[in-house]
Amino acid sequence: MAVLPINKFEEKIVETVEENSVVVIIGETGSGKSTQLSQILHRRGYTRSGAIAVTQPRRVAAVSVSRRVAFELGVRLGEEVGYAIRFEDRTSEKTCIKYLTDGCLLRESLSNPELNQYSVIILDEAHERSLNTDILLGLMKRLTKRRTSNFKVLITSATLDGVKVSRFFSGCPVLNVPGTLFPVEKFYSTERPTNYVESCLKTALDIHLREPLGDVLIFMTGQDDIDKMVSRLEDSIQKLEEGSCVDAIVLPLHGSLPPEMQVRVFSPAPPNCRRFIVSTNIAETSLTVDGVVYVIDSGFVKQRQYNPSTGMYSLDIVQISRVQADQRAGRAGRTRPGKCYRLYPISVYNEEFLDATIPEIQRSSLAGTVLYLKSLSLSDIDILKFDFLDPPSRESLEDALRQLYLIDAIDENGQITDIGKSMAELPLEPSLARTLIEANELGCLSEALTVAAMLSAEVTIRPSRSKNKEKKRKQPFSKLPDGCGWGDHIQLLQVFESWDHAFYDPSWCTNYELQVRSMMFSKDVRNQLSQIVHKIAKGPLDVESGIMQNKSDKNYRKLRRALCKGYGNQLAERMIHHNGFHTLGYRSQLVQVHPSSVLEADEDGQLPDYVVYHELISTSRPFMRNVCAVEISWVQTILRKLEKMNIHKLSSGGSDTLESHEIAKEGNLTLPVERANTDKKSDSTDSKIQAARERYLARKAKK
Ligand code: CDP
Ligand code: MG
């Protein structure tokens, strides 16, 4: 095995760690930070007084790096070396090197705030600036002051501004591990391609035909484009004249790839064969693919962005930052001089790209984070004054507080409630955690567990196709359940129950075009959630949480009610039937039920008056994904709470004196309250809707 740059610095690293409680280590991607640091400290005896935790922002990286380290140490994964990601724990009593997602470490700190089981915590890939790593940075700062002996924190990064982090940790040392990067020649295109998949394809084929052997790494934005590119590239290569070039293998690489596919990128190409690896930004810094000599950089990345004033997520394809572009190029120079083909002009790189990527904390919904920090209930932590490397906006903190208040996780003074404390113990987003608690009260816990598990496992149900295609299905006589007109959550429940009825037969899933892997995962998640709920339940639990084949409308109604409670202001009121899409008004904007939803108009063409939704996401237009019909009387409770709300009190812990009605006007949920109270469409509602619609159309015209 080649000696990695980190290993050459072993003495220096150990010496610095010995003398300091916090050390920042900066080293080029592939220098061995993720795989070697833990092993070095293990060799030097740091695991005698506790385990070493290494956090990863990505689940794939936690799994793949731990597998690699177990292999290098010649131990079985899950024994001395293991990993933990949400809903999957492969560690044991023996584990002394534990790779875990940053979210998992946050969760562990809930039950053990001092994290005493660890002698060393390595916050790896800090340059990714994931939301959870940013919070961990703040917590570690606090913890190093409290745990003064036997505790070391290492922060590693490929590109992070070391000085900034060092300043954050009162001037801790920064070790730069020089890498062995070979020069990378960069080529720019003269203009932005109109179709970057085509352009990538052409460049890839050019390399294959003209350039000497060496693997090609292609950076694309997401799974869809990657799949498209993989099949197009395979086709084109097959059509090339035999003998005109060497053999080729095309491999996809992204976060939702099944594990057996992921490991394929780590085995080198067979002799006289070129590999094409078509990847998301995961290969920028998280996973090192060896053998790459050529990089094709589309210049784009898919980024989730949250807008706290609308509660809307958008999944945008945005330009990468200069730091990212340089990282991508660097992947070509690890083994010998390489080439990077940038599918954008140099002027775009210089003038349009941002210096660095915006940290996730500044583009995420913070409800889960704020609940987490509140539930730590550490007297020295005030959420709004929490020590962040880069603080989130006040607006997004307030958005989080508002949401938490509406679902009873905090009281009107911003103090965490008992409900909130229980919610924080569930490894779920606040809305689903709240739903489970309410479901327990209402007597439909079993159903809610199923829905939460199906959503967490990201099971997707394909909308039923046109009649013609329907015939080709293997089970022509039965269709998947359709949610009985109540929406997607009920459908998810019914699908799982039908699968249960089929004794969890994998072929049942295949017949209905459901991914076996995600269905299996949802079953597993359901079991785990059920165990956790049993552990934290204070009062008596509603059920033995086994599956019941109880398809009564009454039960669905209870479940919908629990969901309504959990989603809080993720709520929309029906407005108009527009262009064949279901259109609902929400916060004075027009949003629509996603076409994949089972929610359909009834015989009279009527949609439910109110729905709650799991996610509001703006793609071609704002869509609600996973919607559930709810009743007006349940909605009114939420609206009443909203009226009482005082955002200043919520954030300052109850010390505010402003009149609450003044503040209510500030709440930015503009559901027409008149409508809710009278159940009649008033003129003012109509004009509001009209105005909203006009604004929307105007915005659209501008685009
Ligand atoms: O973290 P950093 O980018 O500094 O490097 P690393 O992930 O520790 O990778 C060091 C070496 O281990 C590289 O040559 C990788 O190709 C190799 N590695 C591997 O073969 N399989 C993995 N799952 C992870 C790393
Ligand atoms: Mg790494």
XYZ file of C-alpha atoms and ligand atoms in Angstrom:
729
model
C 0.000 0.000 0.000
C 1.388 3.402 -0.969
C 2.317 5.710 1.882
C -0.193 8.546 1.997
C 0.865 12.155 2.742
C -0.758 12.006 6.181
C 1.433 9.063 7.181
C 4.592 11.002 6.389
C 3.450 13.526 8.983
C 2.596 11.036 11.657
C 5.172 12.280 14.184
C 4.258 15.908 13.731
C 0.546 15.154 14.004
C 0.886 13.059 17.144
C 3.122 15.663 18.747
C 0.655 18.471 18.035
C -2.335 16.480 19.223
C -0.467 15.551 22.378
C 0.064 19.208 23.250
C -3.261 20.688 22.177
C -6.860 19.816 22.756
C -8.017 21.091 19.363
C -6.070 20.734 16.131
C -7.068 21.653 12.609
C -5.600 19.487 9.871
C -5.747 20.627 6.294
C -4.786 18.238 3.547
C -5.590 17.654 -0.074
C -8.360 15.197 -0.902
C -6.898 11.713 -0.959
C -4.075 12.548 1.448
C -5.461 10.074 3.977
C -7.329 12.280 6.452
C -10.423 10.118 6.618
C -8.805 6.703 6.554
C -5.460 7.276 8.290
C -5.879 9.773 11.144
C -8.048 7.441 13.188
C -5.596 4.603 12.648
C -2.615 6.742 13.649
C -4.268 7.775 16.909
C -5.372 4.196 17.518
C -1.774 2.987 17.087
C -0.602 5.685 19.479
C -2.855 4.449 22.238
C -5.653 6.974 22.115
C -8.270 4.240 22.072
C -7.221 2.989 25.501
C -9.232 5.642 27.299
C -12.202 5.724 24.942
C -13.205 5.284 21.343
C -12.372 7.507 18.395
C -15.373 9.012 16.633
C -14.977 10.242 13.076
C -17.922 12.202 11.717
C -18.885 12.337 8.075
C -21.478 14.644 6.558
C -22.523 11.927 4.117
C -23.869 8.493 4.890
C -22.103 6.917 1.928
C -18.764 8.211 3.134
C -19.296 6.873 6.669
C -20.021 3.421 5.289
C -17.327 3.343 2.652
C -14.516 4.806 4.734
C -15.200 2.515 7.695
C -15.218 -0.460 5.369
C -11.846 0.616 4.027
C -10.346 1.099 7.498
C -11.635 -2.282 8.664
C -10.030 -3.794 5.597
C -6.702 -2.030 6.199
C -6.642 -3.174 9.807
C -7.701 -6.672 8.830
C -10.749 -6.708 11.109
C -14.400 -7.442 10.491
C -16.569 -4.390 9.908
C -18.735 -3.834 12.956
C -16.141 -5.106 15.412
C -13.086 -2.936 16.145
C -14.082 -0.628 13.327
C -17.734 0.172 12.723
C -20.141 2.765 11.513
C -23.426 4.318 12.553
C -25.809 6.170 10.305
C -29.446 7.028 10.933
C -31.414 3.798 11.261
C -28.331 1.645 10.888
C -25.783 0.848 13.570
C -22.890 -1.432 12.767
C -20.859 -1.169 15.899
C -20.346 -3.421 18.885
C -18.822 -3.448 22.361
C -15.458 -3.944 20.700
C -15.678 -0.887 18.458
C -12.886 1.582 19.084
C -12.930 3.411 15.756
C -16.403 4.556 14.898
C -17.374 6.371 11.739
C -20.706 8.083 12.044
C -22.684 10.791 10.363
C -22.497 14.171 12.050
C -26.237 13.855 12.714
C -25.672 10.624 14.624
C -23.074 12.206 16.864
C -25.459 15.068 17.631
C -28.074 12.507 18.626
C -25.622 10.658 20.853
C -24.813 13.863 22.635
C -28.458 14.159 23.670
C -28.230 11.189 25.984
C -24.597 11.792 26.833
C -23.816 15.507 26.561
C -20.181 15.072 27.583
C -19.644 12.321 25.008
C -17.576 10.489 27.589
C -17.310 7.330 25.558
C -14.942 9.101 23.171
C -11.345 10.060 23.793
C -11.055 11.669 20.378
C -13.602 13.270 18.104
C -12.589 13.945 14.530
C -14.888 16.277 12.640
C -14.024 15.168 9.165
C -14.834 16.933 5.904
C -15.451 20.178 7.758
C -15.075 22.048 4.472
C -18.445 20.646 3.413
C -19.911 22.951 6.056
C -22.873 20.700 6.595
C -25.474 22.015 9.008
C -24.730 19.320 11.577
C -20.965 19.737 11.402
C -21.421 23.452 12.003
C -23.428 22.737 15.143
C -20.863 20.195 16.262
C -18.154 22.833 15.878
C -20.045 24.980 18.357
C -20.641 22.084 20.737
C -17.013 20.965 20.587
C -15.883 24.448 21.470
C -17.971 24.222 24.611
C -17.001 20.635 25.350
C -13.249 21.197 25.191
C -13.669 23.735 27.953
C -15.560 21.256 30.107
C -13.663 18.057 29.402
C -10.175 19.183 30.108
C -8.360 15.869 30.336
C -8.364 12.901 28.014
C -10.193 14.623 25.230
C -9.009 15.671 21.806
C -10.833 17.277 18.940
C -9.482 17.211 15.403
C -11.034 19.156 12.594
C -10.039 18.107 9.144
C -10.656 19.681 5.845
C -9.505 19.758 2.283
C -10.155 23.403 1.642
C -11.470 25.070 4.747
C -10.175 28.423 5.757
C -7.904 27.149 8.526
C -7.302 30.578 10.013
C -11.007 31.169 10.494
C -11.538 27.866 12.291
C -8.417 28.371 14.344
C -9.710 31.775 15.426
C -13.027 30.159 16.348
C -11.125 27.754 18.614
C -9.083 30.502 20.279
C -6.067 30.145 18.048
C -5.601 26.378 17.963
C -2.787 25.089 15.732
C -3.397 24.428 12.045
C -1.369 21.674 10.424
C -1.023 21.788 6.684
C -0.247 18.448 5.159
C 1.236 19.092 1.748
C -0.186 16.743 -0.841
C 1.529 15.397 -3.888
C -0.618 16.995 -6.536
C 0.676 16.866 -10.080
C -0.002 19.764 -12.413
C -3.411 19.730 -14.040
C -3.832 21.426 -17.370
C -7.152 23.229 -17.648
C -9.207 23.667 -20.785
C -12.164 26.007 -20.968
C -15.004 25.998 -23.436
C -15.628 29.209 -25.323
C -19.222 29.408 -24.146
C -21.671 27.697 -21.874
C -23.102 24.651 -23.637
C -26.858 24.717 -24.213
C -27.068 21.071 -23.241
C -24.407 20.065 -20.824
C -25.164 16.323 -20.943
C -24.450 16.350 -24.671
C -21.394 18.437 -24.169
C -20.052 16.102 -21.440
C -20.718 13.145 -23.688
C -18.822 14.634 -26.589
C -15.850 15.565 -24.426
C -15.780 12.090 -22.881
C -15.703 10.422 -26.294
C -12.988 12.794 -27.496
C -10.831 11.849 -24.530
C -11.500 8.187 -25.091
C -10.459 8.339 -28.737
C -7.489 10.686 -28.443
C -5.921 10.563 -25.021
C -3.643 7.928 -23.468
C -5.024 5.469 -20.923
C -6.283 6.881 -17.639
C -9.679 7.091 -15.950
C -12.144 9.889 -16.593
C -14.162 11.481 -13.799
C -17.239 13.362 -14.954
C -18.994 15.755 -12.569
C -22.715 16.001 -13.157
C -25.522 17.263 -10.924
C -27.790 14.416 -9.923
C -28.946 10.877 -10.315
C -31.194 11.520 -13.316
C -28.489 13.162 -15.371
C -25.965 10.587 -14.248
C -28.188 7.698 -15.320
C -28.829 9.380 -18.634
C -25.139 10.019 -19.168
C -24.145 6.461 -18.209
C -26.491 4.903 -20.731
C -25.679 7.398 -23.491
C -21.958 6.891 -22.962
C -22.270 3.105 -22.947
C -24.243 3.236 -26.189
C -21.771 5.532 -27.895
C -18.774 3.487 -26.828
C -20.380 0.326 -28.122
C -20.907 1.934 -31.482
C -17.230 2.861 -31.829
C -15.314 0.832 -34.354
C -13.678 -2.194 -32.855
C -9.964 -1.722 -32.350
C -10.238 2.069 -32.570
C -9.710 2.422 -28.846
C -9.281 0.521 -25.589
C -12.124 -1.080 -23.660
C -14.176 1.028 -21.330
C -16.327 0.643 -18.221
C -18.872 3.289 -17.261
C -19.760 3.600 -13.569
C -22.243 5.878 -11.818
C -21.433 7.335 -8.397
C -23.952 9.088 -6.166
C -25.346 8.996 -2.639
C -28.312 6.736 -3.274
C -26.396 4.030 -5.041
C -26.744 0.587 -3.428
C -23.596 -0.335 -1.480
C -22.507 -3.092 -3.859
C -22.481 -0.561 -6.689
C -20.563 1.992 -4.644
C -17.627 -0.279 -3.957
C -17.109 -0.814 -7.668
C -15.505 2.599 -8.044
C -12.778 1.628 -5.606
C -11.500 -1.318 -7.623
C -8.971 -0.288 -10.271
C -9.610 -0.663 -13.983
C -8.581 -3.975 -15.562
C -5.472 -3.758 -17.789
C -6.017 -1.896 -21.035
C -9.349 -0.578 -19.977
C -10.495 2.947 -19.237
C -13.037 3.726 -16.548
C -15.537 6.530 -16.818
C -16.921 7.517 -13.448
C -20.001 9.682 -13.703
C -20.506 11.314 -10.328
C -22.215 13.991 -8.294
C -20.100 16.367 -6.226
C -19.568 13.426 -3.861
C -16.292 12.688 -5.679
C -15.096 16.259 -5.133
C -13.839 15.639 -1.625
C -15.848 12.918 0.177
C -14.793 9.867 -1.782
C -11.422 9.525 -3.430
C -11.443 7.629 -6.684
C -7.964 6.468 -7.650
C -6.665 6.288 -11.202
C -8.319 9.477 -12.445
C -6.288 11.435 -14.985
C -9.044 13.358 -16.766
C -11.816 15.406 -15.229
C -14.834 16.806 -17.021
C -16.482 19.538 -14.998
C -20.003 20.600 -15.926
C -19.641 23.594 -13.601
C -22.962 22.838 -11.931
C -24.152 21.303 -8.708
C -27.593 20.482 -7.381
C -28.263 22.412 -4.221
C -31.151 22.442 -1.802
C -32.113 25.847 -0.657
C -34.674 26.832 1.941
C -36.518 30.096 1.942
C -37.716 30.849 5.487
C -40.189 33.498 4.399
C -42.129 31.098 2.184
C -41.273 27.792 3.851
C -40.289 26.570 0.455
C -37.437 24.372 -0.585
C -35.991 24.601 -3.991
C -33.701 22.077 -5.509
C -31.733 24.208 -7.864
C -29.012 23.461 -10.281
C -26.578 26.215 -9.454
C -23.092 27.189 -10.504
C -20.340 25.722 -8.389
C -17.944 27.899 -6.433
C -14.318 28.482 -7.369
C -13.221 26.298 -4.456
C -15.341 23.480 -5.847
C -14.021 23.972 -9.374
C -10.455 23.743 -8.103
C -11.258 20.638 -6.071
C -12.757 19.003 -9.126
C -9.719 19.842 -11.241
C -7.403 18.554 -8.510
C -8.911 15.070 -8.810
C -7.055 14.701 -12.144
C -3.591 15.184 -10.695
C -3.310 12.598 -7.968
C -1.221 9.958 -9.722
C 0.356 11.824 -12.630
C -0.104 15.085 -14.526
C -3.725 15.342 -15.643
C -6.216 17.346 -17.629
C -9.399 19.095 -16.641
C -12.050 20.067 -19.178
C -14.205 22.852 -17.877
C -17.452 23.205 -19.770
C -17.583 26.922 -19.109
C -15.498 29.916 -20.170
C -12.693 31.218 -17.984
C -14.623 34.467 -17.565
C -17.449 32.550 -15.863
C -14.935 30.982 -13.498
C -13.381 34.334 -12.693
C -16.412 36.567 -12.575
C -19.537 34.525 -11.928
C -18.512 31.768 -9.543
C -18.678 32.543 -5.830
C -15.443 32.155 -3.889
C -16.843 29.388 -1.698
C -20.088 27.482 -1.308
C -22.691 28.973 1.034
C -22.743 26.884 4.241
C -25.797 24.682 4.648
C -26.820 26.424 7.854
C -27.617 29.484 5.771
C -29.824 27.606 3.336
C -31.750 25.094 5.475
C -34.845 24.919 7.564
C -33.683 25.084 11.160
C -36.681 23.631 13.009
C -34.853 20.384 13.796
C -31.694 22.214 14.788
C -33.412 24.682 17.079
C -35.365 21.882 18.739
C -32.125 20.000 19.232
C -30.351 22.941 20.825
C -33.337 23.682 23.045
C -33.520 20.081 24.160
C -29.908 20.099 25.286
C -31.248 22.515 27.888
C -27.790 23.625 28.761
C -27.987 26.725 30.830
C -25.043 28.221 29.017
C -26.575 27.796 25.577
C -28.992 30.375 24.290
C -30.212 29.431 20.894
C -30.114 32.879 19.394
C -26.677 33.498 20.825
C -25.262 30.094 20.018
C -21.672 30.281 18.896
C -21.787 29.478 15.183
C -18.834 29.677 12.821
C -21.228 31.449 10.445
C -24.549 32.301 12.069
C -27.856 31.607 10.307
C -30.147 34.516 9.551
C -32.504 35.750 12.240
C -35.349 35.163 9.837
C -34.641 31.467 9.542
C -34.278 31.089 13.311
C -37.635 32.790 13.758
C -39.194 30.592 11.123
C -37.979 27.588 13.084
C -39.291 28.967 16.390
C -42.679 29.656 14.843
C -42.962 26.147 13.466
C -41.902 24.607 16.773
C -44.412 26.711 18.665
C -47.259 25.743 16.360
C -46.606 22.073 16.950
C -46.293 22.530 20.729
C -42.583 21.723 20.931
C -41.961 25.043 22.656
C -44.344 27.159 24.678
C -45.258 30.791 24.086
C -42.166 31.831 25.997
C -39.880 29.802 23.820
C -39.259 27.160 26.501
C -39.077 23.547 25.398
C -42.155 21.541 26.421
C -42.417 17.905 27.463
C -43.729 17.178 24.006
C -40.695 18.917 22.533
C -38.358 16.851 24.693
C -39.914 13.618 23.510
C -39.789 14.831 19.933
C -36.076 15.501 20.164
C -35.458 11.911 21.143
C -36.949 10.585 17.948
C -34.608 10.396 14.972
C -37.181 12.135 12.805
C -37.844 15.602 11.551
C -40.004 17.611 13.998
C -43.209 17.211 11.962
C -43.108 13.429 11.953
C -41.957 13.236 15.559
C -44.932 15.373 16.580
C -47.257 13.226 14.484
C -46.172 10.088 16.339
C -46.808 11.673 19.706
C -50.239 12.893 18.679
C -51.026 9.539 17.091
C -50.279 7.859 20.384
C -52.814 10.147 22.046
C -55.416 9.517 19.392
C -54.910 5.775 19.221
C -53.338 5.341 15.808
C -49.660 4.988 16.672
C -49.211 1.873 14.593
C -50.403 3.640 11.463
C -48.318 6.724 12.147
C -45.192 4.613 12.655
C -45.755 3.091 9.246
C -46.178 6.445 7.543
C -43.131 7.941 9.267
C -41.071 4.922 8.254
C -42.241 5.000 4.638
C -41.421 8.709 4.389
C -38.050 8.301 6.098
C -37.118 5.422 3.824
C -38.117 7.647 0.915
C -40.347 5.069 -0.657
C -41.710 6.414 -3.891
C -44.842 5.086 -5.452
C -45.129 5.496 -9.171
C -48.351 7.093 -10.238
C -50.511 4.559 -11.996
C -50.020 4.711 -15.729
C -52.376 5.029 -18.617
C -54.731 2.114 -19.155
C -52.764 0.772 -22.042
C -49.610 0.265 -20.100
C -51.557 -0.980 -17.142
C -52.288 -4.154 -19.040
C -48.642 -5.004 -19.325
C -48.280 -5.194 -15.574
C -47.770 -8.589 -14.120
C -50.798 -8.224 -11.876
C -53.468 -6.981 -14.199
C -56.350 -7.430 -11.786
C -55.218 -5.564 -8.765
C -53.961 -2.044 -8.465
C -52.049 -0.454 -5.653
C -54.286 1.156 -3.036
C -55.008 4.781 -3.784
C -55.345 6.460 -0.416
C -59.177 6.471 -0.602
C -59.131 10.080 -1.660
C -57.308 11.195 1.498
C -53.924 11.635 -0.101
C -50.424 10.249 -0.208
C -49.836 9.490 3.458
C -52.850 7.224 3.556
C -51.667 5.574 0.377
C -48.231 4.961 1.886
C -49.930 3.336 4.853
C -52.145 1.177 2.669
C -49.257 0.077 0.489
C -47.232 -1.023 3.487
C -50.214 -2.840 4.945
C -50.820 -4.645 1.662
C -47.195 -5.690 1.618
C -47.554 -6.935 5.172
C -50.576 -8.888 3.984
C -48.357 -10.410 1.283
C -45.944 -11.573 4.022
C -43.328 -9.011 2.982
C -42.689 -10.840 -0.242
C -40.053 -8.951 -2.289
C -41.652 -9.989 -5.559
C -44.825 -8.253 -4.441
C -42.830 -5.003 -4.516
C -41.369 -5.711 -7.931
C -44.813 -6.393 -9.327
C -45.883 -2.941 -8.286
C -42.659 -1.279 -9.356
C -41.734 -0.474 -5.786
C -38.042 -0.537 -4.940
C -37.474 -3.661 -2.873
C -34.528 -2.063 -1.136
C -36.438 0.972 0.093
C -39.460 -1.118 1.106
C -37.222 -3.441 3.122
C -35.597 -0.399 4.630
C -38.959 1.078 5.617
C -39.817 -2.146 7.435
C -36.546 -1.935 9.284
C -37.016 1.745 10.097
C -40.505 1.029 11.368
C -39.172 -1.572 13.781
C -36.529 0.781 15.061
C -38.919 3.687 15.473
C -41.308 1.421 17.296
C -38.567 0.397 19.727
C -37.532 3.985 20.360
C -41.129 5.058 20.929
C -41.514 2.281 23.473
C -38.358 3.363 25.222
C -39.253 7.026 25.535
C -42.986 6.680 26.108
C -43.882 8.116 29.468
C -47.566 7.377 29.549
C -49.100 4.131 28.431
C -48.611 3.366 24.777
C -51.639 3.167 22.605
C -50.905 -0.154 20.945
C -48.734 -3.090 20.591
C -47.300 -1.369 17.557
C -47.716 -4.306 15.214
C -49.392 -3.898 11.865
C -53.137 -4.003 11.957
C -55.206 -4.612 8.916
C -57.621 -1.998 9.986
C -58.741 -0.204 6.912
C -61.568 1.737 8.436
C -62.079 5.345 7.545
C -62.218 6.122 11.226
C -58.634 5.103 11.625
C -57.543 7.086 8.624
C -59.291 10.082 10.085
C -57.349 9.775 13.321
C -54.122 9.464 11.413
C -54.914 12.496 9.286
C -55.634 14.411 12.423
C -52.277 13.432 13.895
C -50.551 14.464 10.688
C -52.329 17.809 10.748
C -50.972 18.366 14.245
C -47.460 17.405 13.218
C -47.218 19.499 10.101
C -48.388 22.705 11.780
C -48.247 25.494 9.264
C -47.247 23.206 6.425
C -50.786 23.758 5.436
C -52.617 24.914 2.339
C -56.107 25.983 1.445
C -57.763 25.130 -1.801
C -58.116 27.992 -4.181
C -58.825 27.242 -7.781
C -58.663 24.491 -10.265
C -56.121 25.754 -12.695
C -54.691 24.338 -15.906
C -55.588 20.826 -14.919
C -53.287 21.024 -11.889
C -54.575 21.196 -8.394
C -53.883 24.627 -7.161
C -53.830 25.675 -3.582
C -53.133 28.965 -2.045
C -50.467 29.150 0.526
C -48.872 32.130 2.167
C -50.273 34.307 -0.590
C -48.593 32.308 -3.287
C -49.910 29.742 -5.640
C -48.692 26.277 -5.053
C -49.866 23.048 -6.520
C -50.208 19.468 -5.552
C -47.422 17.572 -7.252
C -48.702 15.586 -10.244
C -47.351 12.386 -8.685
C -49.817 12.722 -5.817
C -52.791 10.378 -5.492
C -54.920 13.225 -4.245
C -57.543 13.831 -6.862
C -60.682 15.811 -7.226
C -63.849 13.929 -6.294
C -66.771 13.279 -8.660
C -67.857 16.902 -8.378
C -64.402 18.095 -9.294
C -63.793 19.191 -5.717
C -60.480 18.997 -3.934
C -60.257 18.947 -0.161
C -60.533 22.406 1.374
C -57.384 21.974 3.396
C -54.331 19.819 3.015
C -51.115 19.454 4.939
C -47.989 18.620 3.024
C -44.702 16.962 3.769
C -42.616 19.135 1.564
C -43.008 22.280 -0.457
C -40.531 22.316 -3.229
C -40.047 24.605 -6.122
C -38.968 22.910 -9.317
C -40.592 24.121 -12.520
C -43.129 25.738 -10.155
C -43.959 25.454 -6.454
C -45.252 21.993 -5.680
C -46.424 20.293 -2.514
C -45.186 16.758 -2.273
C -46.986 14.155 -0.196
C -50.217 15.810 0.748
C -52.959 14.733 3.097
C -56.522 16.040 3.316
C -57.390 17.536 6.705
C -60.479 19.066 8.298
C -61.242 22.699 8.939
C -61.803 22.267 12.654
C -58.287 20.861 13.103
C -56.833 23.716 11.098
C -58.597 26.268 13.259
C -56.647 25.184 16.321
C -53.448 25.973 14.487
C -54.727 29.310 13.283
C -55.776 30.277 16.792
C -52.303 29.492 18.055
C -50.871 31.579 15.303
C -52.993 34.513 16.368
C -51.667 34.312 19.912
C -48.088 33.982 18.851
C -45.484 36.553 19.744
C -42.331 35.873 17.831
C -40.242 38.157 20.028
C -41.280 36.272 23.119
C -40.504 32.984 21.425
C -36.973 33.965 20.670
C -36.113 35.922 23.764
C -37.473 33.410 26.249
C -40.586 35.281 27.309
C -39.119 38.609 28.307
C -40.899 40.601 25.651
C -43.592 43.107 26.453
C -45.028 43.824 23.027
C -48.736 43.360 22.581
C -49.306 39.986 21.067
C -51.904 41.100 18.563
C -49.414 43.450 16.997
C -47.106 40.580 16.429
C -49.732 38.271 15.073
C -49.850 40.438 12.022
C -46.207 39.762 11.491
C -46.649 36.007 11.286
C -46.196 35.411 7.618
C -48.771 32.716 7.223
C -51.470 34.447 5.301
C -54.058 31.761 5.247
C -57.342 33.577 4.938
C -58.575 33.284 8.488
C -62.034 34.633 7.655
C -62.544 31.680 5.460
C -61.582 29.259 8.149
C -63.968 30.753 10.664
C -67.011 31.137 8.505
C -66.430 28.461 5.956
C -67.605 30.852 3.307
C -65.486 32.465 0.733
C -65.492 36.124 1.633
C -64.748 38.878 -0.825
C -61.543 39.723 0.869
C -60.342 36.169 0.442
C -61.231 36.259 -3.197
C -59.357 39.443 -3.773
C -56.368 38.126 -1.876
C -56.356 35.083 -4.070
C -56.707 37.188 -7.145
C -53.845 39.401 -6.061
C -51.683 36.401 -5.263
C -52.404 34.943 -8.606
C -51.515 38.117 -10.392
C -48.252 38.380 -8.520
C -47.430 34.828 -9.449
C -48.207 35.345 -13.114
C -46.215 38.554 -13.165
C -43.237 36.775 -11.652
C -43.597 34.024 -14.176
C -43.729 36.457 -17.055
C -40.552 38.083 -15.829
C -38.596 34.803 -15.993
O -9.887 11.910 3.481
P -8.916 12.116 2.392
O -9.536 12.731 1.195
O -7.709 12.872 2.825
O -8.369 10.681 1.924
P -8.942 9.246 2.255
O -10.394 9.185 2.044
O -8.412 8.807 3.579
O -8.295 8.361 1.114
C -6.953 7.894 1.173
C -6.773 6.751 0.201
O -7.588 5.649 0.561
C -7.119 7.100 -1.233
O -6.085 6.651 -2.069
C -8.378 6.323 -1.494
O -8.486 5.916 -2.796
C -8.283 5.154 -0.553
N -9.640 4.719 -0.203
C -10.145 3.548 -0.737
O -9.470 2.871 -1.474
N -11.407 3.138 -0.416
C -12.180 3.897 0.380
N -13.416 3.493 0.652
C -11.683 5.096 0.916
C -10.394 5.480 0.603
Mg -11.899 12.413 3.476
